[in-house]
PDB file of C-alpha atoms in Angstrom:
ATOM      1  CA  UNK B  17      -1.884 -12.579 -19.974  1.00  0.00           C
ATOM      2  CA  UNK B  18       0.560 -15.000 -18.384  1.00  0.00           C
ATOM      3  CA  UNK B  19       3.310 -13.370 -16.313  1.00  0.00           C
ATOM      4  CA  UNK B  20       6.943 -14.448 -16.157  1.00  0.00           C
ATOM      5  CA  UNK B  21       8.198 -14.216 -12.563  1.00  0.00           C
ATOM      6  CA  UNK B  22      11.471 -14.692 -10.714  1.00  0.00           C
ATOM      7  CA  UNK B  23      11.425 -15.172  -6.948  1.00  0.00           C
ATOM      8  CA  UNK B  24      14.883 -14.496  -5.571  1.00  0.00           C
ATOM      9  CA  UNK B  25      16.137 -15.764  -2.217  1.00  0.00           C
ATOM     10  CA  UNK B  26      19.556 -15.799  -0.635  1.00  0.00           C
ATOM     11  CA  UNK B  27      20.373 -19.286  -1.907  1.00  0.00           C
ATOM     12  CA  UNK B  28      18.021 -19.891  -4.827  1.00  0.00           C
ATOM     13  CA  UNK B  29      15.994 -18.331  -7.611  1.00  0.00           C
ATOM     14  CA  UNK B  30      12.671 -19.737  -8.790  1.00  0.00           C
ATOM     15  CA  UNK B  31      11.596 -19.123 -12.377  1.00  0.00           C
ATOM     16  CA  UNK B  32       7.868 -19.530 -12.980  1.00  0.00           C
ATOM     17  CA  UNK B  33       4.944 -18.595 -15.185  1.00  0.00           C
ATOM     18  CA  UNK B  34       1.744 -17.434 -13.496  1.00  0.00           C
ATOM     19  CA  UNK B  35      -1.599 -17.686 -15.304  1.00  0.00           C
ATOM     20  CA  UNK B  36      -4.073 -15.150 -13.848  1.00  0.00           C
ATOM     21  CA  UNK B  37      -7.246 -16.983 -14.880  1.00  0.00           C
ATOM     22  CA  UNK B  38      -7.009 -19.376 -11.932  1.00  0.00           C
ATOM     23  CA  UNK B  39      -3.704 -18.095 -10.575  1.00  0.00           C
ATOM     24  CA  UNK B  40      -2.055 -21.324 -11.634  1.00  0.00           C
ATOM     25  CA  UNK B  41       1.714 -21.454 -11.207  1.00  0.00           C
ATOM     26  CA  UNK B  42       4.032 -23.417 -13.462  1.00  0.00           C
ATOM     27  CA  UNK B  43       7.481 -23.603 -11.916  1.00  0.00           C
ATOM     28  CA  UNK B  44       9.889 -23.803 -14.837  1.00  0.00           C
ATOM     29  CA  UNK B  45      13.016 -24.188 -12.722  1.00  0.00           C
ATOM     30  CA  UNK B  46      14.467 -23.657  -9.255  1.00  0.00           C
ATOM     31  CA  UNK B  47      18.148 -22.887  -9.433  1.00  0.00           C
ATOM     32  CA  UNK B  48      20.903 -22.562  -6.871  1.00  0.00           C
ATOM     33  CA  UNK B  49      22.034 -18.948  -6.492  1.00  0.00           C
ATOM     34  CA  UNK B  50      25.560 -17.984  -5.482  1.00  0.00           C
ATOM     35  CA  UNK B  51      24.510 -14.717  -3.872  1.00  0.00           C
ATOM     36  CA  UNK B  52      27.957 -13.667  -2.627  1.00  0.00           C
ATOM     37  CA  UNK B  53      29.557 -13.597  -6.065  1.00  0.00           C
ATOM     38  CA  UNK B  54      30.437 -10.260  -7.733  1.00  0.00           C
ATOM     39  CA  UNK B  55      27.465  -8.177  -8.848  1.00  0.00           C
ATOM     40  CA  UNK B  56      27.828  -8.959 -12.541  1.00  0.00           C
ATOM     41  CA  UNK B  57      27.969 -12.692 -11.796  1.00  0.00           C
ATOM     42  CA  UNK B  58      24.801 -12.551  -9.653  1.00  0.00           C
ATOM     43  CA  UNK B  59      23.019 -10.588 -12.373  1.00  0.00           C
ATOM     44  CA  UNK B  60      24.172 -13.204 -14.863  1.00  0.00           C
ATOM     45  CA  UNK B  61      22.693 -15.998 -12.759  1.00  0.00           C
ATOM     46  CA  UNK B  62      19.348 -14.191 -12.586  1.00  0.00           C
ATOM     47  CA  UNK B  63      19.401 -13.500 -16.313  1.00  0.00           C
ATOM     48  CA  UNK B  64      20.094 -17.185 -17.002  1.00  0.00           C
ATOM     49  CA  UNK B  65      17.073 -18.148 -14.900  1.00  0.00           C
ATOM     50  CA  UNK B  66      14.895 -15.556 -16.654  1.00  0.00           C
ATOM     51  CA  UNK B  67      15.867 -16.869 -20.089  1.00  0.00           C
ATOM     52  CA  UNK B  68      13.998 -20.064 -19.260  1.00  0.00           C
ATOM     53  CA  UNK B  69      10.767 -18.011 -19.278  1.00  0.00           C
ATOM     54  CA  UNK B  70       8.665 -16.392 -22.028  1.00  0.00           C
ATOM     55  CA  UNK B  71       9.677 -12.740 -21.746  1.00  0.00           C
ATOM     56  CA  UNK B  72       7.661 -11.128 -24.532  1.00  0.00           C
ATOM     57  CA  UNK B  73       5.365  -9.467 -21.965  1.00  0.00           C
ATOM     58  CA  UNK B  74       8.153  -8.540 -19.565  1.00  0.00           C
ATOM     59  CA  UNK B  75       9.322  -9.856 -16.193  1.00  0.00           C
ATOM     60  CA  UNK B  76       8.288  -9.475 -12.556  1.00  0.00           C
ATOM     61  CA  UNK B  77      10.935 -10.064  -9.879  1.00  0.00           C
ATOM     62  CA  UNK B  78      10.237 -10.598  -6.170  1.00  0.00           C
ATOM     63  CA  UNK B  79      13.289 -10.212  -3.958  1.00  0.00           C
ATOM     64  CA  UNK B  80      14.240  -9.064  -0.458  1.00  0.00           C
ATOM     65  CA  UNK B  81      15.343  -5.604   0.596  1.00  0.00           C
ATOM     66  CA  UNK B  82      17.123  -3.372   1.163  1.00  0.00           C
ATOM     67  CA  UNK B  83      16.531  -2.594  -2.484  1.00  0.00           C
ATOM     68  CA  UNK B  84      15.198   0.400  -4.404  1.00  0.00           C
ATOM     69  CA  UNK B  85      12.285  -1.283  -6.114  1.00  0.00           C
ATOM     70  CA  UNK B  86      11.577   1.722  -8.333  1.00  0.00           C
ATOM     71  CA  UNK B  87      15.084   2.218  -9.759  1.00  0.00           C
ATOM     72  CA  UNK B  88      16.358  -1.344  -9.463  1.00  0.00           C
ATOM     73  CA  UNK B  89      19.400  -0.409  -7.378  1.00  0.00           C
ATOM     74  CA  UNK B  90      20.474  -2.873  -4.673  1.00  0.00           C
ATOM     75  CA  UNK B  91      21.548  -1.677  -1.227  1.00  0.00           C
ATOM     76  CA  UNK B  92      22.451  -4.930   0.526  1.00  0.00           C
ATOM     77  CA  UNK B  93      25.145  -4.708   3.179  1.00  0.00           C
ATOM     78  CA  UNK B  94      25.983  -7.103   6.010  1.00  0.00           C
ATOM     79  CA  UNK B  95      23.164  -9.416   4.939  1.00  0.00           C
ATOM     80  CA  UNK B  96      25.263 -12.540   4.293  1.00  0.00           C
ATOM     81  CA  UNK B  97      23.772 -12.398   0.815  1.00  0.00           C
ATOM     82  CA  UNK B  98      24.110 -10.062  -2.178  1.00  0.00           C
ATOM     83  CA  UNK B  99      26.733  -7.917  -0.398  1.00  0.00           C
ATOM     84  CA  UNK B 100      28.595  -7.407  -3.696  1.00  0.00           C
ATOM     85  CA  UNK B 101      25.489  -5.795  -5.201  1.00  0.00           C
ATOM     86  CA  UNK B 102      25.657  -2.709  -2.957  1.00  0.00           C
ATOM     87  CA  UNK B 103      24.944   0.299  -5.192  1.00  0.00           C
ATOM     88  CA  UNK B 104      24.595  -1.910  -8.279  1.00  0.00           C
ATOM     89  CA  UNK B 105      21.769  -1.186 -10.729  1.00  0.00           C
ATOM     90  CA  UNK B 106      20.331  -4.651 -11.168  1.00  0.00           C
ATOM     91  CA  UNK B 107      17.405  -3.323 -13.162  1.00  0.00           C
ATOM     92  CA  UNK B 108      19.634  -1.698 -15.742  1.00  0.00           C
ATOM     93  CA  UNK B 109      21.742  -4.849 -16.003  1.00  0.00           C
ATOM     94  CA  UNK B 110      18.767  -7.198 -16.510  1.00  0.00           C
ATOM     95  CA  UNK B 111      17.079  -4.893 -19.015  1.00  0.00           C
ATOM     96  CA  UNK B 112      20.233  -4.795 -21.117  1.00  0.00           C
ATOM     97  CA  UNK B 113      20.996  -8.503 -20.730  1.00  0.00           C
ATOM     98  CA  UNK B 114      17.462  -9.669 -21.554  1.00  0.00           C
ATOM     99  CA  UNK B 115      16.306  -6.853 -23.874  1.00  0.00           C
ATOM    100  CA  UNK B 116      13.221  -6.339 -21.696  1.00  0.00           C
ATOM    101  CA  UNK B 117      10.557  -3.790 -22.551  1.00  0.00           C
ATOM    102  CA  UNK B 118       9.155  -3.996 -19.033  1.00  0.00           C
ATOM    103  CA  UNK B 119      10.718  -5.071 -15.746  1.00  0.00           C
ATOM    104  CA  UNK B 120       9.116  -4.702 -12.326  1.00  0.00           C
ATOM    105  CA  UNK B 121      10.692  -5.369  -8.916  1.00  0.00           C
ATOM    106  CA  UNK B 122       8.693  -6.095  -5.763  1.00  0.00           C
ATOM    107  CA  UNK B 123       9.598  -6.710  -2.144  1.00  0.00           C
ATOM    108  CA  UNK B 124       9.248 -10.431  -1.445  1.00  0.00           C
ATOM    109  CA  UNK B 125       7.255  -9.946   1.772  1.00  0.00           C
ATOM    110  CA  UNK B 126       4.845  -7.647  -0.071  1.00  0.00           C
ATOM    111  CA  UNK B 127       4.600 -10.161  -2.905  1.00  0.00           C
ATOM    112  CA  UNK B 128       3.720 -12.870  -0.376  1.00  0.00           C
ATOM    113  CA  UNK B 129       0.972 -10.743   1.181  1.00  0.00           C
ATOM    114  CA  UNK B 130      -0.514  -9.745  -2.178  1.00  0.00           C
ATOM    115  CA  UNK B 131      -0.414 -13.384  -3.245  1.00  0.00           C
ATOM    116  CA  UNK B 132      -2.297 -14.430  -0.126  1.00  0.00           C
ATOM    117  CA  UNK B 133      -4.832 -11.631  -0.724  1.00  0.00           C
ATOM    118  CA  UNK B 134      -5.225 -12.712  -4.345  1.00  0.00           C
ATOM    119  CA  UNK B 135      -5.585 -16.466  -3.873  1.00  0.00           C
ATOM    120  CA  UNK B 136      -4.810 -17.448  -0.292  1.00  0.00           C
ATOM    121  CA  UNK B 137      -5.657 -17.122   3.385  1.00  0.00           C
ATOM    122  CA  UNK B 138      -6.675 -13.439   3.280  1.00  0.00           C
ATOM    123  CA  UNK B 139      -8.322 -13.513  -0.136  1.00  0.00           C
ATOM    124  CA  UNK B 140     -10.391 -10.377  -0.592  1.00  0.00           C
ATOM    125  CA  UNK B 141      -9.973  -9.201   3.029  1.00  0.00           C
ATOM    126  CA  UNK B 142     -10.282  -5.414   2.996  1.00  0.00           C
ATOM    127  CA  UNK B 143      -7.504  -4.702   5.495  1.00  0.00           C
ATOM    128  CA  UNK B 144      -4.960  -7.387   6.275  1.00  0.00           C
ATOM    129  CA  UNK B 145      -1.277  -7.934   6.927  1.00  0.00           C
ATOM    130  CA  UNK B 146       1.183 -10.560   5.763  1.00  0.00           C
ATOM    131  CA  UNK B 147       4.167 -11.480   7.922  1.00  0.00           C
ATOM    132  CA  UNK B 148       7.106 -13.562   6.703  1.00  0.00           C
ATOM    133  CA  UNK B 149       9.577 -14.932   9.220  1.00  0.00           C
ATOM    134  CA  UNK B 150      12.896 -16.525   8.356  1.00  0.00           C
ATOM    135  CA  UNK B 151      16.385 -15.084   8.662  1.00  0.00           C
ATOM    136  CA  UNK B 152      14.543 -11.827   9.357  1.00  0.00           C
ATOM    137  CA  UNK B 153      10.975 -10.566   9.510  1.00  0.00           C
ATOM    138  CA  UNK B 154       9.050  -9.012   6.640  1.00  0.00           C
ATOM    139  CA  UNK B 155       5.637  -7.354   6.753  1.00  0.00           C
ATOM    140  CA  UNK B 156       3.154  -5.875   4.314  1.00  0.00           C
ATOM    141  CA  UNK B 157      -0.020  -3.994   5.252  1.00  0.00           C
ATOM    142  CA  UNK B 158      -2.704  -4.193   2.564  1.00  0.00           C
ATOM    143  CA  UNK B 159      -5.794  -2.091   1.959  1.00  0.00           C
ATOM    144  CA  UNK B 160      -7.969  -3.635  -0.766  1.00  0.00           C
ATOM    145  CA  UNK B 161      -4.968  -5.647  -1.906  1.00  0.00           C
ATOM    146  CA  UNK B 162      -2.660  -2.654  -2.276  1.00  0.00           C
ATOM    147  CA  UNK B 163       0.409  -2.158  -0.116  1.00  0.00           C
ATOM    148  CA  UNK B 164       0.351   0.758   2.330  1.00  0.00           C
ATOM    149  CA  UNK B 165       3.828   1.986   3.313  1.00  0.00           C
ATOM    150  CA  UNK B 166       3.181   5.492   4.643  1.00  0.00           C
ATOM    151  CA  UNK B 167       1.135   7.105   7.373  1.00  0.00           C
ATOM    152  CA  UNK B 168       0.695   6.808  11.119  1.00  0.00           C
ATOM    153  CA  UNK B 169      -1.235   3.528  10.915  1.00  0.00           C
ATOM    154  CA  UNK B 170       1.742   1.449   9.717  1.00  0.00           C
ATOM    155  CA  UNK B 171       5.352   1.042  10.919  1.00  0.00           C
ATOM    156  CA  UNK B 172       8.061   3.041   9.084  1.00  0.00           C
ATOM    157  CA  UNK B 173       7.821   2.045   5.432  1.00  0.00           C
ATOM    158  CA  UNK B 174       5.261  -0.578   6.462  1.00  0.00           C
ATOM    159  CA  UNK B 175       8.176  -2.679   7.759  1.00  0.00           C
ATOM    160  CA  UNK B 176       7.855  -3.966  11.307  1.00  0.00           C
ATOM    161  CA  UNK B 177      11.523  -4.981  11.457  1.00  0.00           C
ATOM    162  CA  UNK B 178      12.445  -1.295  11.642  1.00  0.00           C
ATOM    163  CA  UNK B 179      10.845  -1.100  15.095  1.00  0.00           C
ATOM    164  CA  UNK B 180      12.378  -2.176  18.399  1.00  0.00           C
ATOM    165  CA  UNK B 181      11.297  -4.413  21.236  1.00  0.00           C
ATOM    166  CA  UNK B 182      12.574  -4.197  24.798  1.00  0.00           C
ATOM    167  CA  UNK B 183      15.177  -1.670  23.652  1.00  0.00           C
ATOM    168  CA  UNK B 184      16.612  -3.914  20.922  1.00  0.00           C
ATOM    169  CA  UNK B 185      15.959  -4.366  17.194  1.00  0.00           C
ATOM    170  CA  UNK B 186      12.871  -6.520  16.794  1.00  0.00           C
ATOM    171  CA  UNK B 187      14.717  -9.172  14.775  1.00  0.00           C
ATOM    172  CA  UNK B 188      16.888  -9.876  17.823  1.00  0.00           C
ATOM    173  CA  UNK B 189      13.759 -11.369  19.377  1.00  0.00           C
ATOM    174  CA  UNK B 190      11.735 -12.740  16.451  1.00  0.00           C
ATOM    175  CA  UNK B 191      13.663 -14.508  13.679  1.00  0.00           C
ATOM    176  CA  UNK B 192      15.138 -17.913  13.003  1.00  0.00           C
ATOM    177  CA  UNK B 193      18.423 -16.907  14.610  1.00  0.00           C
ATOM    178  CA  UNK B 194      16.611 -15.613  17.692  1.00  0.00           C
ATOM    179  CA  UNK B 195      14.862 -18.971  18.141  1.00  0.00           C
ATOM    180  CA  UNK B 196      18.088 -20.929  17.679  1.00  0.00           C
ATOM    181  CA  UNK B 197      20.004 -18.652  20.037  1.00  0.00           C
ATOM    182  CA  UNK B 198      17.367 -18.891  22.765  1.00  0.00           C
ATOM    183  CA  UNK B 199      17.079 -22.664  22.500  1.00  0.00           C
ATOM    184  CA  UNK B 200      20.858 -23.058  22.625  1.00  0.00           C
ATOM    185  CA  UNK B 201      21.059 -20.766  25.662  1.00  0.00           C
ATOM    186  CA  UNK B 202      18.444 -22.797  27.526  1.00  0.00           C
ATOM    187  CA  UNK B 203      19.749 -26.239  26.636  1.00  0.00           C
ATOM    188  CA  UNK B 204      23.449 -25.759  26.043  1.00  0.00           C
ATOM    189  CA  UNK B 205      23.141 -27.445  22.650  1.00  0.00           C
ATOM    190  CA  UNK B 206      23.238 -26.212  19.093  1.00  0.00           C
ATOM    191  CA  UNK B 207      20.342 -27.206  16.856  1.00  0.00           C
ATOM    192  CA  UNK B 208      20.503 -27.395  13.026  1.00  0.00           C
ATOM    193  CA  UNK B 209      17.292 -25.462  12.442  1.00  0.00           C
ATOM    194  CA  UNK B 210      13.907 -24.209  13.569  1.00  0.00           C
ATOM    195  CA  UNK B 211      12.109 -27.201  12.041  1.00  0.00           C
ATOM    196  CA  UNK B 212      13.997 -29.529  14.377  1.00  0.00           C
ATOM    197  CA  UNK B 213      13.042 -27.403  17.374  1.00  0.00           C
ATOM    198  CA  UNK B 214       9.393 -27.472  16.260  1.00  0.00           C
ATOM    199  CA  UNK B 215       9.581 -31.247  15.827  1.00  0.00           C
ATOM    200  CA  UNK B 216      10.986 -31.562  19.346  1.00  0.00           C
ATOM    201  CA  UNK B 217       8.176 -29.398  20.698  1.00  0.00           C
ATOM    202  CA  UNK B 218       5.587 -31.649  19.045  1.00  0.00           C
ATOM    203  CA  UNK B 219       7.364 -34.655  20.583  1.00  0.00           C
ATOM    204  CA  UNK B 220       7.000 -33.202  24.081  1.00  0.00           C
ATOM    205  CA  UNK B 221      10.147 -31.078  24.536  1.00  0.00           C
ATOM    206  CA  UNK B 222       8.781 -28.377  26.859  1.00  0.00           C
ATOM    207  CA  UNK B 223      11.805 -26.106  26.458  1.00  0.00           C
ATOM    208  CA  UNK B 224      11.424 -26.122  22.679  1.00  0.00           C
ATOM    209  CA  UNK B 225       7.733 -25.295  23.008  1.00  0.00           C
ATOM    210  CA  UNK B 226       8.416 -22.503  25.508  1.00  0.00           C
ATOM    211  CA  UNK B 227      11.034 -20.953  23.218  1.00  0.00           C
ATOM    212  CA  UNK B 228       8.601 -20.909  20.288  1.00  0.00           C
ATOM    213  CA  UNK B 229       5.770 -19.500  22.401  1.00  0.00           C
ATOM    214  CA  UNK B 230       8.042 -16.788  23.795  1.00  0.00           C
ATOM    215  CA  UNK B 231       9.300 -15.812  20.353  1.00  0.00           C
ATOM    216  CA  UNK B 232       5.862 -15.641  18.772  1.00  0.00           C
ATOM    217  CA  UNK B 233       4.588 -13.852  21.856  1.00  0.00           C
ATOM    218  CA  UNK B 234       7.051 -11.088  21.034  1.00  0.00           C
ATOM    219  CA  UNK B 235       5.681 -10.954  17.505  1.00  0.00           C
ATOM    220  CA  UNK B 236       2.115 -10.721  18.820  1.00  0.00           C
ATOM    221  CA  UNK B 237       3.073  -7.922  21.218  1.00  0.00           C
ATOM    222  CA  UNK B 238       5.026  -5.951  18.616  1.00  0.00           C
ATOM    223  CA  UNK B 239       2.427  -6.376  15.893  1.00  0.00           C
ATOM    224  CA  UNK B 240      -0.682  -5.875  18.027  1.00  0.00           C
ATOM    225  CA  UNK B 241      -0.725  -2.054  18.215  1.00  0.00           C
ATOM    226  CA  UNK B 242      -0.249  -1.780  14.447  1.00  0.00           C
ATOM    227  CA  UNK B 243      -3.063  -4.231  13.786  1.00  0.00           C
ATOM    228  CA  UNK B 244      -5.355  -2.008  15.825  1.00  0.00           C
ATOM    229  CA  UNK B 245      -4.201   1.221  14.192  1.00  0.00           C
ATOM    230  CA  UNK B 246      -4.533  -0.143  10.668  1.00  0.00           C
ATOM    231  CA  UNK B 247      -7.805  -1.918  11.385  1.00  0.00           C
ATOM    232  CA  UNK B 248      -6.498  -5.328  10.337  1.00  0.00           C
ATOM    233  CA  UNK B 249      -9.191  -8.002  10.067  1.00  0.00           C
ATOM    234  CA  UNK B 250      -6.793 -10.915   9.587  1.00  0.00           C
ATOM    235  CA  UNK B 251      -3.071 -11.710   9.569  1.00  0.00           C
ATOM    236  CA  UNK B 252      -1.377 -14.414   7.498  1.00  0.00           C
ATOM    237  CA  UNK B 253       2.011 -15.870   8.385  1.00  0.00           C
ATOM    238  CA  UNK B 254       4.542 -17.117   5.846  1.00  0.00           C
ATOM    239  CA  UNK B 255       8.220 -17.888   5.614  1.00  0.00           C
ATOM    240  CA  UNK B 256      10.172 -20.832   6.915  1.00  0.00           C
ATOM    241  CA  UNK B 257       8.831 -20.547  10.458  1.00  0.00           C
ATOM    242  CA  UNK B 258       5.143 -20.467   9.541  1.00  0.00           C
ATOM    243  CA  UNK B 259       5.094 -24.254   9.726  1.00  0.00           C
ATOM    244  CA  UNK B 260       5.342 -23.966  13.525  1.00  0.00           C
ATOM    245  CA  UNK B 261       2.077 -22.021  13.773  1.00  0.00           C
ATOM    246  CA  UNK B 262       0.170 -24.987  15.193  1.00  0.00           C
ATOM    247  CA  UNK B 263       2.462 -24.807  18.228  1.00  0.00           C
ATOM    248  CA  UNK B 264       2.081 -21.074  18.852  1.00  0.00           C
ATOM    249  CA  UNK B 265      -1.487 -20.183  17.859  1.00  0.00           C
ATOM    250  CA  UNK B 266      -2.305 -19.368  21.488  1.00  0.00           C
ATOM    251  CA  UNK B 267       0.225 -16.510  21.422  1.00  0.00           C
ATOM    252  CA  UNK B 268      -2.173 -14.429  19.294  1.00  0.00           C
ATOM    253  CA  UNK B 269      -5.407 -12.813  20.400  1.00  0.00           C
ATOM    254  CA  UNK B 270      -6.471 -11.693  16.915  1.00  0.00           C
ATOM    255  CA  UNK B 271      -7.400 -13.676  13.779  1.00  0.00           C
ATOM    256  CA  UNK B 272      -4.218 -15.277  12.398  1.00  0.00           C
ATOM    257  CA  UNK B 273      -3.566 -18.185  10.081  1.00  0.00           C
ATOM    258  CA  UNK B 274      -0.533 -19.696   8.366  1.00  0.00           C
ATOM    259  CA  UNK B 275      -0.230 -19.899   4.598  1.00  0.00           C
ATOM    260  CA  UNK B 276      -1.131 -23.178   2.978  1.00  0.00           C
ATOM    261  CA  UNK B 277       1.181 -22.438   0.038  1.00  0.00           C
ATOM    262  CA  UNK B 278       4.722 -21.519   1.020  1.00  0.00           C
ATOM    263  CA  UNK B 279       5.991 -22.139  -2.521  1.00  0.00           C
ATOM    264  CA  UNK B 280       3.685 -20.067  -4.722  1.00  0.00           C
ATOM    265  CA  UNK B 281       2.240 -17.105  -2.796  1.00  0.00           C
ATOM    266  CA  UNK B 282       5.048 -14.658  -3.596  1.00  0.00           C
ATOM    267  CA  UNK B 283       5.027 -15.714  -7.253  1.00  0.00           C
ATOM    268  CA  UNK B 284       1.283 -15.100  -7.480  1.00  0.00           C
ATOM    269  CA  UNK B 285       1.598 -11.781  -5.650  1.00  0.00           C
ATOM    270  CA  UNK B 286       4.346 -10.510  -7.940  1.00  0.00           C
ATOM    271  CA  UNK B 287       2.284 -11.483 -10.983  1.00  0.00           C
ATOM    272  CA  UNK B 288      -0.878  -9.868  -9.601  1.00  0.00           C
ATOM    273  CA  UNK B 289       0.964  -6.643  -8.805  1.00  0.00           C
ATOM    274  CA  UNK B 290       2.571  -6.673 -12.240  1.00  0.00           C
ATOM    275  CA  UNK B 291      -0.818  -6.920 -13.923  1.00  0.00           C
ATOM    276  CA  UNK B 292      -2.415  -4.267 -11.718  1.00  0.00           C
ATOM    277  CA  UNK B 293       0.477  -1.886 -12.367  1.00  0.00           C
ATOM    278  CA  UNK B 294       0.121  -1.878 -16.153  1.00  0.00           C
TER     279      UNK B 294
END
């Protein structure tokens, strides 16, 4: 059974159909998303994207937290995205708007990890973790492809960002903004993005390389104890910063690789979870 999937980001929504036979992904459309509009308007944008898909078998939606993935209620606040959705029941709105018999929400970082376990870098690995790094950091600890969120072997809720490093929230040290802030502090210049810093590092900019190594060193230090507790055999990195992995591989002393498919992993993971949850 093909699965209709929406992957929702802060500035876009991707509408796709995933075919489980070979986990082929057909991207139907990628639309700009005005995430700071009123809740009803955001829901309308998502519904418009979903209408481009075959919805007879329902819809899977991968999106970031904070969000109650069981009830469909959004709890975004101070995120620079979706702030108007705070307390809004997106699930109820989409079900009514699209006349859906079945609707499933999934955390986007968890969808990425399940996608990589299903058809990517950690395919079939018994115990693994997926880490997405962009505006923030997302993690998902998997046992036999299923997300583990509770217990002493994983961070609170399975989310590493809820931990601290050097007395500060972890995302102050490992995120796109942390990299940009550190590079600006060292050079006195503002850079347009992490990709440019990575390009400078590859071109021989030692400061750029040091900033990336320091940042990913924090990730390795913060993640390391949890890898040991959970018995992780391999870690896969995703998100906008994963493209810099070639520059920072030496920061890790455990098996790590970067995704080869930044576009489709979360779509595949949401579809796989949707099918396994039936």
